[in-house]
mmCIF file of N, CA and C in Angstrom:
data_model
loop_
_atom_site.group_PDB
_atom_site.id
_atom_site.type_symbol
_atom_site.label_atom_id
_atom_site.label_comp_id
_atom_site.label_asym_id
_atom_site.label_seq_id
_atom_site.Cartn_x
_atom_site.Cartn_y
_atom_site.Cartn_z
ATOM 1 N N MET A 1 45.926 -78.986 -172.561
ATOM 2 C CA MET A 1 44.178 -78.795 -172.370
ATOM 3 C C MET A 1 43.149 -79.264 -173.126
ATOM 4 N N GLY A 2 42.384 -80.306 -173.234
ATOM 5 C CA GLY A 2 41.340 -80.179 -173.939
ATOM 6 C C GLY A 2 40.240 -79.651 -174.122
ATOM 7 N N LYS A 3 38.975 -80.185 -174.552
ATOM 8 C CA LYS A 3 38.294 -79.408 -175.484
ATOM 9 C C LYS A 3 37.269 -79.238 -174.859
ATOM 10 N N LEU A 4 36.655 -77.876 -174.388
ATOM 11 C CA LEU A 4 35.413 -77.329 -173.028
ATOM 12 C C LEU A 4 34.257 -77.791 -173.252
ATOM 13 N N PHE A 5 33.286 -78.346 -172.216
ATOM 14 C CA PHE A 5 32.075 -79.104 -173.107
ATOM 15 C C PHE A 5 31.525 -78.304 -172.187
ATOM 16 N N VAL A 6 30.528 -77.652 -172.816
ATOM 17 C CA VAL A 6 29.235 -76.702 -171.529
ATOM 18 C C VAL A 6 28.254 -76.771 -171.934
ATOM 19 N N VAL A 7 27.522 -76.464 -170.170
ATOM 20 C CA VAL A 7 26.053 -77.606 -170.618
ATOM 21 C C VAL A 7 25.521 -75.924 -170.854
ATOM 22 N N TYR A 8 24.855 -76.232 -171.387
ATOM 23 C CA TYR A 8 23.162 -75.141 -171.386
ATOM 24 C C TYR A 8 21.968 -75.630 -171.093
ATOM 25 N N LEU A 9 21.198 -74.431 -170.182
ATOM 26 C CA LEU A 9 20.372 -74.921 -169.057
ATOM 27 C C LEU A 9 18.893 -74.199 -169.681
ATOM 28 N N GLU A 10 17.298 -74.543 -169.675
ATOM 29 C CA GLU A 10 16.675 -73.595 -170.055
ATOM 30 C C GLU A 10 15.944 -73.732 -169.423
ATOM 31 N N GLY A 11 15.457 -71.952 -169.321
ATOM 32 C CA GLY A 11 14.409 -71.419 -168.120
ATOM 33 C C GLY A 11 14.974 -70.408 -167.351
ATOM 34 N N ARG A 12 14.591 -70.640 -166.744
ATOM 35 C CA ARG A 12 14.504 -69.687 -165.800
ATOM 36 C C ARG A 12 16.876 -70.348 -164.617
ATOM 37 N N ILE A 13 17.709 -68.925 -165.152
ATOM 38 C CA ILE A 13 18.537 -69.350 -164.936
ATOM 39 C C ILE A 13 19.448 -68.223 -164.316
ATOM 40 N N TYR A 14 20.547 -68.561 -163.050
ATOM 41 C CA TYR A 14 21.511 -68.021 -163.342
ATOM 42 C C TYR A 14 22.537 -68.456 -163.566
ATOM 43 N N SER A 15 23.887 -67.171 -163.787
ATOM 44 C CA SER A 15 24.941 -67.228 -164.669
ATOM 45 C C SER A 15 25.865 -66.662 -164.388
ATOM 46 N N CYS A 16 26.811 -67.516 -164.657
ATOM 47 C CA CYS A 16 28.318 -65.444 -164.614
ATOM 48 C C CYS A 16 28.384 -64.740 -164.891
ATOM 49 N N LYS A 17 28.349 -63.656 -164.066
ATOM 50 C CA LYS A 17 27.617 -62.294 -164.708
ATOM 51 C C LYS A 17 29.282 -61.747 -165.405
ATOM 52 N N HIS A 18 30.108 -62.541 -166.052
ATOM 53 C CA HIS A 18 32.057 -62.005 -166.977
ATOM 54 C C HIS A 18 31.099 -62.509 -168.375
ATOM 55 N N CYS A 19 30.975 -63.577 -167.993
ATOM 56 C CA CYS A 19 30.959 -64.629 -169.105
ATOM 57 C C CYS A 19 29.449 -65.719 -169.582
ATOM 58 N N GLN A 20 28.353 -64.898 -168.872
ATOM 59 C CA GLN A 20 27.535 -65.421 -168.901
ATOM 60 C C GLN A 20 27.169 -67.003 -169.048
ATOM 61 N N THR A 21 28.172 -67.762 -168.273
ATOM 62 C CA THR A 21 28.142 -68.934 -169.149
ATOM 63 C C THR A 21 26.701 -69.860 -167.633
ATOM 64 N N HIS A 22 25.840 -70.733 -168.785
ATOM 65 C CA HIS A 22 25.015 -71.996 -167.207
ATOM 66 C C HIS A 22 25.361 -71.574 -165.986
ATOM 67 N N LEU A 23 25.161 -71.098 -165.086
ATOM 68 C CA LEU A 23 25.469 -71.909 -163.753
ATOM 69 C C LEU A 23 24.523 -72.538 -162.866
ATOM 70 N N ALA A 24 22.948 -72.389 -162.894
ATOM 71 C CA ALA A 24 21.857 -72.917 -162.091
ATOM 72 C C ALA A 24 20.168 -72.623 -162.588
ATOM 73 N N LEU A 25 19.801 -73.605 -162.535
ATOM 74 C CA LEU A 25 18.376 -73.184 -163.106
ATOM 75 C C LEU A 25 17.883 -72.670 -161.216
ATOM 76 N N TYR A 26 17.227 -71.595 -161.193
ATOM 77 C CA TYR A 26 16.193 -70.871 -160.671
ATOM 78 C C TYR A 26 15.536 -71.831 -159.666
ATOM 79 N N ASP A 27 14.314 -72.953 -160.954
ATOM 80 C CA ASP A 27 14.403 -74.267 -159.811
ATOM 81 C C ASP A 27 14.926 -75.062 -158.867
ATOM 82 N N ASP A 28 15.637 -74.863 -159.751
ATOM 83 C CA ASP A 28 16.629 -75.946 -158.224
ATOM 84 C C ASP A 28 17.074 -75.612 -158.019
ATOM 85 N N ILE A 29 17.254 -74.133 -156.780
ATOM 86 C CA ILE A 29 17.709 -72.575 -155.536
ATOM 87 C C ILE A 29 16.313 -73.579 -154.701
ATOM 88 N N VAL A 30 17.514 -74.105 -153.808
ATOM 89 C CA VAL A 30 16.982 -74.971 -152.327
ATOM 90 C C VAL A 30 16.493 -73.540 -151.131
ATOM 91 N N SER A 31 17.308 -72.588 -151.494
ATOM 92 C CA SER A 31 17.439 -71.539 -150.253
ATOM 93 C C SER A 31 17.965 -70.429 -150.484
ATOM 94 N N LYS A 32 17.373 -69.221 -150.500
ATOM 95 C CA LYS A 32 17.731 -67.995 -150.671
ATOM 96 C C LYS A 32 17.826 -67.481 -149.511
ATOM 97 N N ALA A 33 18.707 -67.524 -148.832
ATOM 98 C CA ALA A 33 18.170 -66.674 -147.142
ATOM 99 C C ALA A 33 20.509 -66.819 -146.824
ATOM 100 N N PHE A 34 20.852 -67.583 -147.482
ATOM 101 C CA PHE A 34 22.546 -67.330 -147.721
ATOM 102 C C PHE A 34 22.763 -65.581 -147.036
ATOM 103 N N HIS A 35 24.370 -65.889 -146.486
ATOM 104 C CA HIS A 35 24.774 -64.573 -147.024
ATOM 105 C C HIS A 35 25.986 -64.689 -147.028
ATOM 106 N N CYS A 36 26.932 -64.112 -147.250
ATOM 107 C CA CYS A 36 28.047 -64.108 -147.515
ATOM 108 C C CYS A 36 28.478 -62.531 -146.959
ATOM 109 N N ARG A 37 30.153 -62.493 -147.945
ATOM 110 C CA ARG A 37 30.967 -61.305 -147.185
ATOM 111 C C ARG A 37 30.161 -60.631 -147.701
ATOM 112 N N HIS A 38 30.570 -60.071 -149.034
ATOM 113 C CA HIS A 38 29.485 -59.799 -150.332
ATOM 114 C C HIS A 38 27.823 -59.101 -150.545
ATOM 115 N N GLY A 39 26.825 -60.300 -149.324
ATOM 116 C CA GLY A 39 25.851 -59.974 -149.965
ATOM 117 C C GLY A 39 25.243 -61.252 -149.119
ATOM 118 N N LYS A 40 24.377 -61.373 -150.620
ATOM 119 C CA LYS A 40 23.540 -62.577 -150.505
ATOM 120 C C LYS A 40 24.220 -63.645 -150.608
ATOM 121 N N ALA A 41 23.199 -64.649 -151.178
ATOM 122 C CA ALA A 41 23.366 -65.535 -151.727
ATOM 123 C C ALA A 41 22.351 -67.012 -151.646
ATOM 124 N N THR A 42 22.884 -67.704 -153.035
ATOM 125 C CA THR A 42 21.480 -68.814 -153.418
ATOM 126 C C THR A 42 22.073 -70.889 -152.586
ATOM 127 N N SER A 43 21.268 -71.262 -152.065
ATOM 128 C CA SER A 43 22.297 -72.354 -152.116
ATOM 129 C C SER A 43 20.758 -73.946 -152.624
ATOM 130 N N SER A 44 22.266 -74.512 -153.638
ATOM 131 C CA SER A 44 21.275 -75.343 -154.581
ATOM 132 C C SER A 44 22.119 -76.523 -154.143
ATOM 133 N N ILE A 45 21.336 -77.928 -154.920
ATOM 134 C CA ILE A 45 22.097 -79.402 -154.574
ATOM 135 C C ILE A 45 22.444 -79.539 -156.415
ATOM 136 N N LYS A 46 22.360 -78.884 -157.028
ATOM 137 C CA LYS A 46 22.708 -78.814 -158.360
ATOM 138 C C LYS A 46 23.424 -77.758 -159.270
ATOM 139 N N ARG A 47 24.384 -77.640 -159.867
ATOM 140 C CA ARG A 47 25.770 -76.955 -160.439
ATOM 141 C C ARG A 47 24.961 -77.536 -161.941
ATOM 142 N N VAL A 48 25.744 -77.002 -162.468
ATOM 143 C CA VAL A 48 26.268 -77.289 -164.261
ATOM 144 C C VAL A 48 27.489 -76.877 -163.872
ATOM 145 N N ASN A 49 29.026 -76.250 -165.066
ATOM 146 C CA ASN A 49 30.155 -75.373 -165.699
ATOM 147 C C ASN A 49 30.461 -75.512 -164.342
ATOM 148 N N ILE A 50 31.212 -76.098 -163.312
ATOM 149 C CA ILE A 50 31.538 -75.090 -162.799
ATOM 150 C C ILE A 50 32.790 -76.448 -162.228
ATOM 151 N N THR A 51 34.144 -75.620 -161.642
ATOM 152 C CA THR A 51 34.841 -76.537 -161.496
ATOM 153 C C THR A 51 35.405 -76.914 -159.518
ATOM 154 N N LEU A 52 35.877 -77.520 -158.906
ATOM 155 C CA LEU A 52 35.522 -77.313 -157.708
ATOM 156 C C LEU A 52 37.249 -77.394 -157.776
ATOM 157 N N GLY A 53 37.567 -76.132 -156.409
ATOM 158 C CA GLY A 53 39.152 -76.014 -155.381
ATOM 159 C C GLY A 53 39.556 -77.406 -154.773
ATOM 160 N N SER A 54 40.183 -76.758 -154.750
ATOM 161 C CA SER A 54 41.194 -78.218 -152.999
ATOM 162 C C SER A 54 39.651 -77.331 -152.128
ATOM 163 N N LYS A 55 40.258 -78.080 -151.209
ATOM 164 C CA LYS A 55 39.045 -78.097 -149.753
ATOM 165 C C LYS A 55 40.190 -77.877 -149.087
ATOM 166 N N GLU A 56 39.401 -77.250 -148.060
ATOM 167 C CA GLU A 56 40.326 -76.096 -146.649
ATOM 168 C C GLU A 56 39.728 -75.614 -145.654
ATOM 169 N N GLU A 57 40.058 -76.037 -144.870
ATOM 170 C CA GLU A 57 38.891 -75.715 -143.500
ATOM 171 C C GLU A 57 37.944 -73.733 -143.638
ATOM 172 N N ARG A 58 37.595 -73.838 -142.872
ATOM 173 C CA ARG A 58 36.899 -71.915 -143.189
ATOM 174 C C ARG A 58 36.210 -71.349 -142.058
ATOM 175 N N LEU A 59 36.830 -70.808 -140.742
ATOM 176 C CA LEU A 59 35.536 -70.547 -140.614
ATOM 177 C C LEU A 59 34.708 -68.936 -141.174
ATOM 178 N N MET A 60 33.388 -70.038 -139.983
ATOM 179 C CA MET A 60 32.943 -69.575 -141.195
ATOM 180 C C MET A 60 30.991 -68.360 -139.460
ATOM 181 N N MET A 61 30.334 -67.982 -140.196
ATOM 182 C CA MET A 61 29.460 -67.593 -139.226
ATOM 183 C C MET A 61 28.846 -67.963 -138.450
ATOM 184 N N THR A 62 29.312 -69.216 -138.725
ATOM 185 C CA THR A 62 28.392 -70.444 -138.042
ATOM 186 C C THR A 62 29.146 -71.598 -137.896
ATOM 187 N N GLY A 63 31.016 -70.901 -138.109
ATOM 188 C CA GLY A 63 31.494 -72.360 -136.966
ATOM 189 C C GLY A 63 31.878 -72.860 -137.915
ATOM 190 N N MET A 64 32.916 -74.148 -137.969
ATOM 191 C CA MET A 64 34.196 -74.305 -138.576
ATOM 192 C C MET A 64 33.765 -74.821 -139.589
ATOM 193 N N HIS A 65 33.804 -75.294 -140.720
ATOM 194 C CA HIS A 65 33.221 -76.435 -141.985
ATOM 195 C C HIS A 65 34.908 -76.465 -142.739
ATOM 196 N N THR A 66 34.272 -77.708 -143.632
ATOM 197 C CA THR A 66 35.031 -78.239 -144.752
ATOM 198 C C THR A 66 34.709 -77.107 -145.927
ATOM 199 N N VAL A 67 35.250 -76.342 -146.802
ATOM 200 C CA VAL A 67 34.488 -76.177 -147.916
ATOM 201 C C VAL A 67 35.742 -76.482 -149.427
ATOM 202 N N ALA A 68 35.130 -75.851 -150.439
ATOM 203 C CA ALA A 68 35.871 -76.506 -151.851
ATOM 204 C C ALA A 68 35.171 -75.074 -152.354
ATOM 205 N N ASP A 69 36.066 -73.921 -153.146
ATOM 206 C CA ASP A 69 35.537 -73.051 -153.550
ATOM 207 C C ASP A 69 34.835 -73.506 -155.303
ATOM 208 N N ILE A 70 34.307 -73.173 -155.619
ATOM 209 C CA ILE A 70 33.267 -73.576 -156.845
ATOM 210 C C ILE A 70 34.141 -71.966 -157.458
ATOM 211 N N PHE A 71 34.110 -73.155 -159.360
ATOM 212 C CA PHE A 71 34.603 -71.858 -160.399
ATOM 213 C C PHE A 71 33.939 -72.427 -161.237
ATOM 214 N N CYS A 72 33.350 -70.921 -162.077
ATOM 215 C CA CYS A 72 33.404 -71.093 -163.666
ATOM 216 C C CYS A 72 33.891 -71.472 -164.952
ATOM 217 N N VAL A 73 33.754 -72.475 -165.158
ATOM 218 C CA VAL A 73 34.240 -73.268 -166.813
ATOM 219 C C VAL A 73 34.783 -72.501 -167.486
ATOM 220 N N GLY A 74 33.718 -71.439 -167.858
ATOM 221 C CA GLY A 74 33.755 -70.931 -168.948
ATOM 222 C C GLY A 74 35.164 -69.338 -168.835
ATOM 223 N N CYS A 75 35.441 -68.960 -167.553
ATOM 224 C CA CYS A 75 36.115 -67.950 -167.401
ATOM 225 C C CYS A 75 37.085 -68.255 -165.642
ATOM 226 N N GLY A 76 37.242 -68.926 -165.508
ATOM 227 C CA GLY A 76 37.521 -68.794 -164.004
ATOM 228 C C GLY A 76 37.767 -68.451 -163.482
ATOM 229 N N SER A 77 36.218 -68.009 -162.900
ATOM 230 C CA SER A 77 35.478 -67.039 -162.061
ATOM 231 C C SER A 77 35.695 -68.059 -160.653
ATOM 232 N N ILE A 78 36.189 -67.608 -159.427
ATOM 233 C CA ILE A 78 35.257 -68.019 -157.913
ATOM 234 C C ILE A 78 33.773 -67.725 -157.915
ATOM 235 N N VAL A 79 32.955 -68.119 -158.167
ATOM 236 C CA VAL A 79 31.353 -67.809 -157.664
ATOM 237 C C VAL A 79 30.881 -68.283 -156.800
ATOM 238 N N GLY A 80 31.499 -68.948 -156.159
ATOM 239 C CA GLY A 80 31.021 -69.931 -154.753
ATOM 240 C C GLY A 80 31.290 -70.070 -154.377
ATOM 241 N N TRP A 81 30.879 -71.401 -153.048
ATOM 242 C CA TRP A 81 31.469 -72.662 -152.907
ATOM 243 C C TRP A 81 30.766 -74.136 -152.474
ATOM 244 N N LYS A 82 31.165 -75.049 -152.023
ATOM 245 C CA LYS A 82 30.185 -76.025 -152.110
ATOM 246 C C LYS A 82 30.881 -76.049 -149.997
ATOM 247 N N TYR A 83 29.466 -76.654 -150.129
ATOM 248 C CA TYR A 83 29.840 -76.882 -148.789
ATOM 249 C C TYR A 83 30.982 -79.282 -149.013
ATOM 250 N N GLU A 84 31.688 -78.286 -148.384
ATOM 251 C CA GLU A 84 31.889 -80.495 -148.282
ATOM 252 C C GLU A 84 31.844 -80.986 -146.363
ATOM 253 N N VAL A 85 32.289 -80.457 -145.556
ATOM 254 C CA VAL A 85 32.164 -81.364 -144.186
ATOM 255 C C VAL A 85 31.482 -79.303 -143.543
ATOM 256 N N ALA A 86 30.361 -80.137 -142.280
ATOM 257 C CA ALA A 86 30.055 -79.237 -141.522
ATOM 258 C C ALA A 86 30.607 -79.524 -140.227
ATOM 259 N N HIS A 87 31.584 -79.043 -139.066
ATOM 260 C CA HIS A 87 31.410 -79.618 -137.891
ATOM 261 C C HIS A 87 30.427 -80.241 -137.007
ATOM 262 N N GLU A 88 29.446 -78.984 -137.013
ATOM 263 C CA GLU A 88 28.937 -79.131 -135.695
ATOM 264 C C GLU A 88 27.973 -79.850 -136.304
ATOM 265 N N LYS A 89 27.106 -80.416 -135.110
ATOM 266 C CA LYS A 89 26.051 -80.858 -135.676
ATOM 267 C C LYS A 89 24.096 -80.658 -136.327
ATOM 268 N N ALA A 90 24.989 -78.931 -136.045
ATOM 269 C CA ALA A 90 23.015 -78.496 -136.822
ATOM 270 C C ALA A 90 23.759 -78.088 -137.830
ATOM 271 N N GLN A 91 24.461 -77.926 -138.548
ATOM 272 C CA GLN A 91 25.024 -77.189 -139.876
ATOM 273 C C GLN A 91 25.255 -78.881 -140.130
ATOM 274 N N LYS A 92 25.312 -80.170 -139.774
ATOM 275 C CA LYS A 92 25.181 -81.171 -141.425
ATOM 276 C C LYS A 92 23.815 -80.876 -142.100
ATOM 277 N N TYR A 93 22.932 -80.145 -142.458
ATOM 278 C CA TYR A 93 22.204 -79.906 -143.227
ATOM 279 C C TYR A 93 23.070 -79.137 -144.543
ATOM 280 N N LYS A 94 23.918 -78.674 -144.259
ATOM 281 C CA LYS A 94 24.808 -77.824 -145.612
ATOM 282 C C LYS A 94 25.650 -78.915 -146.166
ATOM 283 N N GLU A 95 26.116 -80.155 -146.337
ATOM 284 C CA GLU A 95 26.809 -80.743 -146.717
ATOM 285 C C GLU A 95 26.147 -80.969 -148.011
ATOM 286 N N GLY A 96 27.208 -80.946 -149.046
ATOM 287 C CA GLY A 96 26.881 -81.687 -150.482
ATOM 288 C C GLY A 96 26.475 -80.069 -150.640
ATOM 289 N N LYS A 97 26.214 -79.442 -150.573
ATOM 290 C CA LYS A 97 25.583 -77.958 -150.799
ATOM 291 C C LYS A 97 26.390 -77.059 -151.870
ATOM 292 N N PHE A 98 26.196 -76.456 -152.797
ATOM 293 C CA PHE A 98 26.371 -75.139 -153.428
ATOM 294 C C PHE A 98 25.845 -73.984 -153.594
ATOM 295 N N ILE A 99 26.721 -72.992 -153.336
ATOM 296 C CA ILE A 99 26.997 -72.261 -152.667
ATOM 297 C C ILE A 99 27.152 -71.090 -153.497
ATOM 298 N N LEU A 100 25.424 -69.946 -154.639
ATOM 299 C CA LEU A 100 26.624 -69.077 -155.456
ATOM 300 C C LEU A 100 26.304 -67.637 -155.002
ATOM 301 N N GLU A 101 27.640 -66.694 -154.950
ATOM 302 C CA GLU A 101 27.548 -65.235 -154.239
ATOM 303 C C GLU A 101 26.386 -65.050 -155.399
ATOM 304 N N ARG A 102 25.700 -63.823 -155.227
ATOM 305 C CA ARG A 102 24.371 -63.597 -156.357
ATOM 306 C C ARG A 102 24.814 -62.244 -157.233
ATOM 307 N N PHE A 103 26.352 -61.870 -156.034
ATOM 308 C CA PHE A 103 27.184 -60.753 -156.554
ATOM 309 C C PHE A 103 28.415 -61.086 -157.817
ATOM 310 N N LYS A 104 27.792 -62.640 -157.766
ATOM 311 C CA LYS A 104 29.031 -63.243 -158.219
ATOM 312 C C LYS A 104 28.321 -63.388 -159.912
ATOM 313 N N VAL A 105 27.170 -63.223 -159.687
ATOM 314 C CA VAL A 105 26.685 -63.964 -161.052
ATOM 315 C C VAL A 105 25.143 -62.747 -161.477
ATOM 316 N N SER A 106 24.548 -63.682 -162.599
ATOM 317 C CA SER A 106 23.724 -62.246 -163.094
ATOM 318 C C SER A 106 21.856 -63.612 -162.461
ATOM 319 N N GLY A 107 20.917 -62.519 -162.408
ATOM 320 C CA GLY A 107 19.716 -62.965 -162.130
ATOM 321 C C GLY A 107 18.931 -63.805 -163.220
ATOM 322 N N PRO A 108 18.784 -64.252 -162.458
ATOM 323 C CA PRO A 108 17.462 -65.611 -163.789
ATOM 324 C C PRO A 108 16.603 -64.438 -164.708
ATOM 325 N N ASP A 109 16.389 -63.272 -164.148
ATOM 326 C CA ASP A 109 16.144 -61.424 -165.546
ATOM 327 C C ASP A 109 16.523 -61.594 -166.247
ATOM 328 N N GLY A 110 18.547 -62.043 -165.688
ATOM 329 C CA GLY A 110 19.132 -61.451 -166.887
ATOM 330 C C GLY A 110 19.402 -59.541 -166.148
ATOM 331 N N THR A 111 19.713 -59.790 -164.173
ATOM 332 C CA THR A 111 20.438 -57.787 -163.594
ATOM 333 C C THR A 111 20.971 -58.949 -163.361
ATOM 334 N N ASN A 112 22.561 -57.980 -162.752
ATOM 335 C CA ASN A 112 23.815 -58.061 -161.694
ATOM 336 C C ASN A 112 22.734 -57.893 -160.230
ATOM 337 N N TYR A 113 23.908 -58.670 -159.004
ATOM 338 C CA TYR A 113 22.691 -58.423 -158.208
ATOM 339 C C TYR A 113 23.994 -57.549 -157.558
ATOM 340 N N TRP A 114 24.090 -56.068 -156.934
ATOM 341 C CA TRP A 114 24.539 -55.842 -156.156
ATOM 342 C C TRP A 114 25.736 -56.463 -154.954
ATOM 343 N N VAL A 115 26.489 -55.631 -154.289
ATOM 344 C CA VAL A 115 27.021 -55.799 -153.340
ATOM 345 C C VAL A 115 26.400 -55.118 -151.867
ATOM 346 N N SER A 116 25.756 -55.598 -151.448
ATOM 347 C CA SER A 116 25.147 -54.468 -149.769
ATOM 348 C C SER A 116 25.036 -54.208 -149.502
ATOM 349 N N HIS A 117 25.209 -53.546 -149.065
ATOM 350 C CA HIS A 117 25.980 -51.672 -147.946
ATOM 351 C C HIS A 117 25.599 -52.786 -146.245
ATOM 352 N N GLU A 118 24.943 -53.426 -146.223
ATOM 353 C CA GLU A 118 24.938 -54.316 -144.786
ATOM 354 C C GLU A 118 25.699 -55.556 -145.235
ATOM 355 N N ALA A 119 26.673 -56.441 -145.829
ATOM 356 C CA ALA A 119 26.814 -57.392 -145.679
ATOM 357 C C ALA A 119 28.287 -57.741 -144.786
ATOM 358 N N GLN A 120 27.977 -58.650 -144.616
ATOM 359 C CA GLN A 120 28.984 -59.268 -142.973
ATOM 360 C C GLN A 120 30.471 -59.379 -144.061
ATOM 361 N N VAL A 121 31.417 -58.317 -143.641
ATOM 362 C CA VAL A 121 32.766 -58.883 -144.237
ATOM 363 C C VAL A 121 33.676 -59.375 -142.887
ATOM 364 N N GLY A 122 33.784 -59.952 -143.670
ATOM 365 C CA GLY A 122 34.840 -60.903 -142.508
ATOM 366 C C GLY A 122 34.533 -62.371 -142.955
ATOM 367 N N GLY A 123 33.739 -62.143 -143.434
ATOM 368 C CA GLY A 123 32.700 -64.171 -142.914
ATOM 369 C C GLY A 123 31.679 -64.464 -143.808
ATOM 370 N N SER A 124 31.806 -65.585 -144.406
ATOM 371 C CA SER A 124 30.469 -66.263 -145.628
ATOM 372 C C SER A 124 29.298 -68.123 -144.519
ATOM 373 N N ASP A 125 28.489 -67.690 -145.316
ATOM 374 C CA ASP A 125 27.505 -68.145 -144.286
ATOM 375 C C ASP A 125 26.286 -68.599 -144.747
ATOM 376 N N ALA A 126 25.474 -69.143 -143.966
ATOM 377 C CA ALA A 126 23.745 -68.724 -144.082
ATOM 378 C C ALA A 126 23.139 -68.372 -142.419
ATOM 379 N N ASP A 127 22.682 -67.131 -142.754
ATOM 380 C CA ASP A 127 21.516 -67.296 -141.507
ATOM 381 C C ASP A 127 21.235 -67.832 -141.195
ATOM 382 N N ASP A 128 19.857 -68.463 -141.733
ATOM 383 C CA ASP A 128 19.541 -69.004 -141.559
ATOM 384 C C ASP A 128 18.220 -70.237 -142.878
ATOM 385 N N ALA A 129 19.147 -71.469 -143.374
ATOM 386 C CA ALA A 129 18.387 -72.372 -144.248
ATOM 387 C C ALA A 129 16.529 -72.223 -144.664
#
Protein backbone atom coordinates (compact mmCIF):
# COMPACT_ATOMS: atom_id res chain seq x y z
CA MET A 1 0.00 0.00 0.00
CA GLY A 2 1.24 3.49 -0.84
CA LYS A 3 1.88 6.47 1.36
CA LEU A 4 -1.21 8.33 2.51
CA PHE A 5 -1.31 12.02 1.59
CA VAL A 6 -3.84 14.00 3.62
CA VAL A 7 -5.04 17.49 2.67
CA TYR A 8 -5.23 19.96 5.56
CA LEU A 9 -7.79 22.73 5.27
CA GLU A 10 -7.65 26.18 6.83
CA GLY A 11 -10.63 27.90 8.39
CA ARG A 12 -13.89 26.44 9.67
CA ILE A 13 -13.89 22.74 8.80
CA TYR A 14 -15.88 19.55 9.13
CA SER A 15 -13.72 16.60 10.15
CA CYS A 16 -14.07 12.87 10.83
CA LYS A 17 -15.25 12.41 14.41
CA HIS A 18 -13.06 9.32 14.83
CA CYS A 19 -9.66 10.56 13.60
CA GLN A 20 -10.17 14.34 13.01
CA THR A 21 -9.13 14.09 9.35
CA HIS A 22 -10.33 17.23 7.51
CA LEU A 23 -13.27 16.57 5.16
CA ALA A 24 -14.82 19.87 4.04
CA LEU A 25 -14.81 23.61 4.56
CA TYR A 26 -17.84 25.18 6.19
CA ASP A 27 -18.01 27.72 3.34
CA ASP A 28 -18.27 24.92 0.73
CA ILE A 29 -21.51 23.54 2.19
CA VAL A 30 -24.40 24.16 -0.23
CA SER A 31 -27.22 22.83 1.96
CA LYS A 32 -27.78 21.87 5.57
CA ALA A 33 -31.36 20.70 4.96
CA PHE A 34 -30.58 17.04 4.27
CA HIS A 35 -31.81 14.31 6.59
CA CYS A 36 -30.63 10.74 6.94
CA ARG A 37 -31.24 7.75 9.17
CA HIS A 38 -29.03 9.27 11.91
CA GLY A 39 -30.45 12.79 11.75
CA LYS A 40 -29.19 15.79 9.82
CA ALA A 41 -26.64 15.88 7.03
CA THR A 42 -24.92 18.50 4.89
CA SER A 43 -24.54 18.71 1.13
CA SER A 44 -21.50 19.96 -0.74
CA ILE A 45 -19.80 19.75 -4.10
CA LYS A 46 -16.25 19.77 -2.64
CA ARG A 47 -14.77 17.15 -0.29
CA VAL A 48 -11.21 16.16 0.58
CA ASN A 49 -9.60 13.11 2.19
CA ILE A 50 -12.30 10.68 1.13
CA THR A 51 -12.47 7.57 -1.00
CA LEU A 52 -15.54 6.38 -2.86
CA GLY A 53 -17.07 2.97 -2.44
CA SER A 54 -18.77 1.08 -5.24
CA LYS A 55 -21.91 2.44 -6.84
CA GLU A 56 -25.20 0.88 -5.79
CA GLU A 57 -28.89 1.48 -6.26
CA ARG A 58 -30.65 2.74 -3.10
CA LEU A 59 -34.28 3.55 -2.50
CA MET A 60 -34.23 6.79 -0.54
CA MET A 61 -37.01 8.99 0.80
CA THR A 62 -37.17 10.90 -2.49
CA GLY A 63 -36.92 7.91 -4.81
CA MET A 64 -34.36 5.62 -6.39
CA HIS A 65 -30.77 6.88 -6.66
CA THR A 66 -27.40 5.46 -7.65
CA VAL A 67 -25.05 6.35 -4.79
CA ALA A 68 -21.57 5.52 -3.54
CA ASP A 69 -20.60 5.56 0.13
CA ILE A 70 -17.75 7.90 1.03
CA PHE A 71 -15.04 6.82 3.44
CA CYS A 72 -12.56 8.83 5.50
CA VAL A 73 -9.01 8.17 4.22
CA GLY A 74 -7.64 8.50 7.76
CA CYS A 75 -9.57 5.72 9.48
CA GLY A 76 -11.83 4.15 6.84
CA SER A 77 -15.12 5.13 8.53
CA ILE A 78 -18.15 5.73 6.36
CA VAL A 79 -18.89 9.45 6.67
CA GLY A 80 -21.64 9.82 4.07
CA TRP A 81 -22.42 9.17 0.42
CA LYS A 82 -22.22 10.72 -3.05
CA TYR A 83 -25.17 10.97 -5.41
CA GLU A 84 -24.06 9.54 -8.75
CA VAL A 85 -27.42 9.32 -10.55
CA ALA A 86 -30.91 10.49 -9.60
CA HIS A 87 -33.50 8.46 -11.47
CA GLU A 88 -36.30 11.01 -11.08
CA LYS A 89 -36.14 14.26 -13.05
CA ALA A 90 -37.00 16.41 -10.01
CA GLN A 91 -34.00 15.01 -8.11
CA LYS A 92 -31.32 15.60 -10.79
CA TYR A 93 -29.92 18.59 -8.85
CA LYS A 94 -28.41 16.08 -6.36
CA GLU A 95 -26.14 14.42 -8.92
CA GLY A 96 -22.46 14.88 -8.10
CA LYS A 97 -23.13 16.18 -4.59
CA PHE A 98 -21.53 14.70 -1.48
CA ILE A 99 -23.52 14.20 1.71
CA LEU A 100 -21.81 14.18 5.12
CA GLU A 101 -23.85 12.67 7.94
CA ARG A 102 -23.47 15.10 10.85
CA PHE A 103 -23.55 12.19 13.30
CA LYS A 104 -20.28 10.97 11.79
CA VAL A 105 -18.36 14.26 11.70
CA SER A 106 -17.21 17.02 14.01
CA GLY A 107 -18.58 20.44 13.21
CA PRO A 108 -16.64 23.61 12.40
CA ASP A 109 -16.60 24.60 16.07
CA GLY A 110 -15.17 21.20 17.08
CA THR A 111 -18.41 19.83 18.48
CA ASN A 112 -19.84 16.43 17.65
CA TYR A 113 -23.36 16.07 16.40
CA TRP A 114 -25.61 13.50 18.03
CA VAL A 115 -28.36 11.27 16.71
CA SER A 116 -31.65 13.11 16.53
CA HIS A 117 -34.58 11.45 18.25
CA GLU A 118 -36.69 12.51 15.26
CA ALA A 119 -34.32 10.81 12.79
CA GLN A 120 -35.90 8.82 10.00
CA VAL A 121 -35.12 5.12 10.37
CA GLY A 122 -34.52 3.11 7.22
CA GLY A 123 -33.84 5.92 4.74
CA SER A 124 -31.45 8.68 3.94
CA ASP A 125 -32.15 11.63 1.74
CA ALA A 126 -33.00 15.30 1.65
CA ASP A 127 -36.33 16.73 2.63
CA ASP A 128 -35.57 19.77 0.53
CA ALA A 129 -32.28 21.31 -0.44
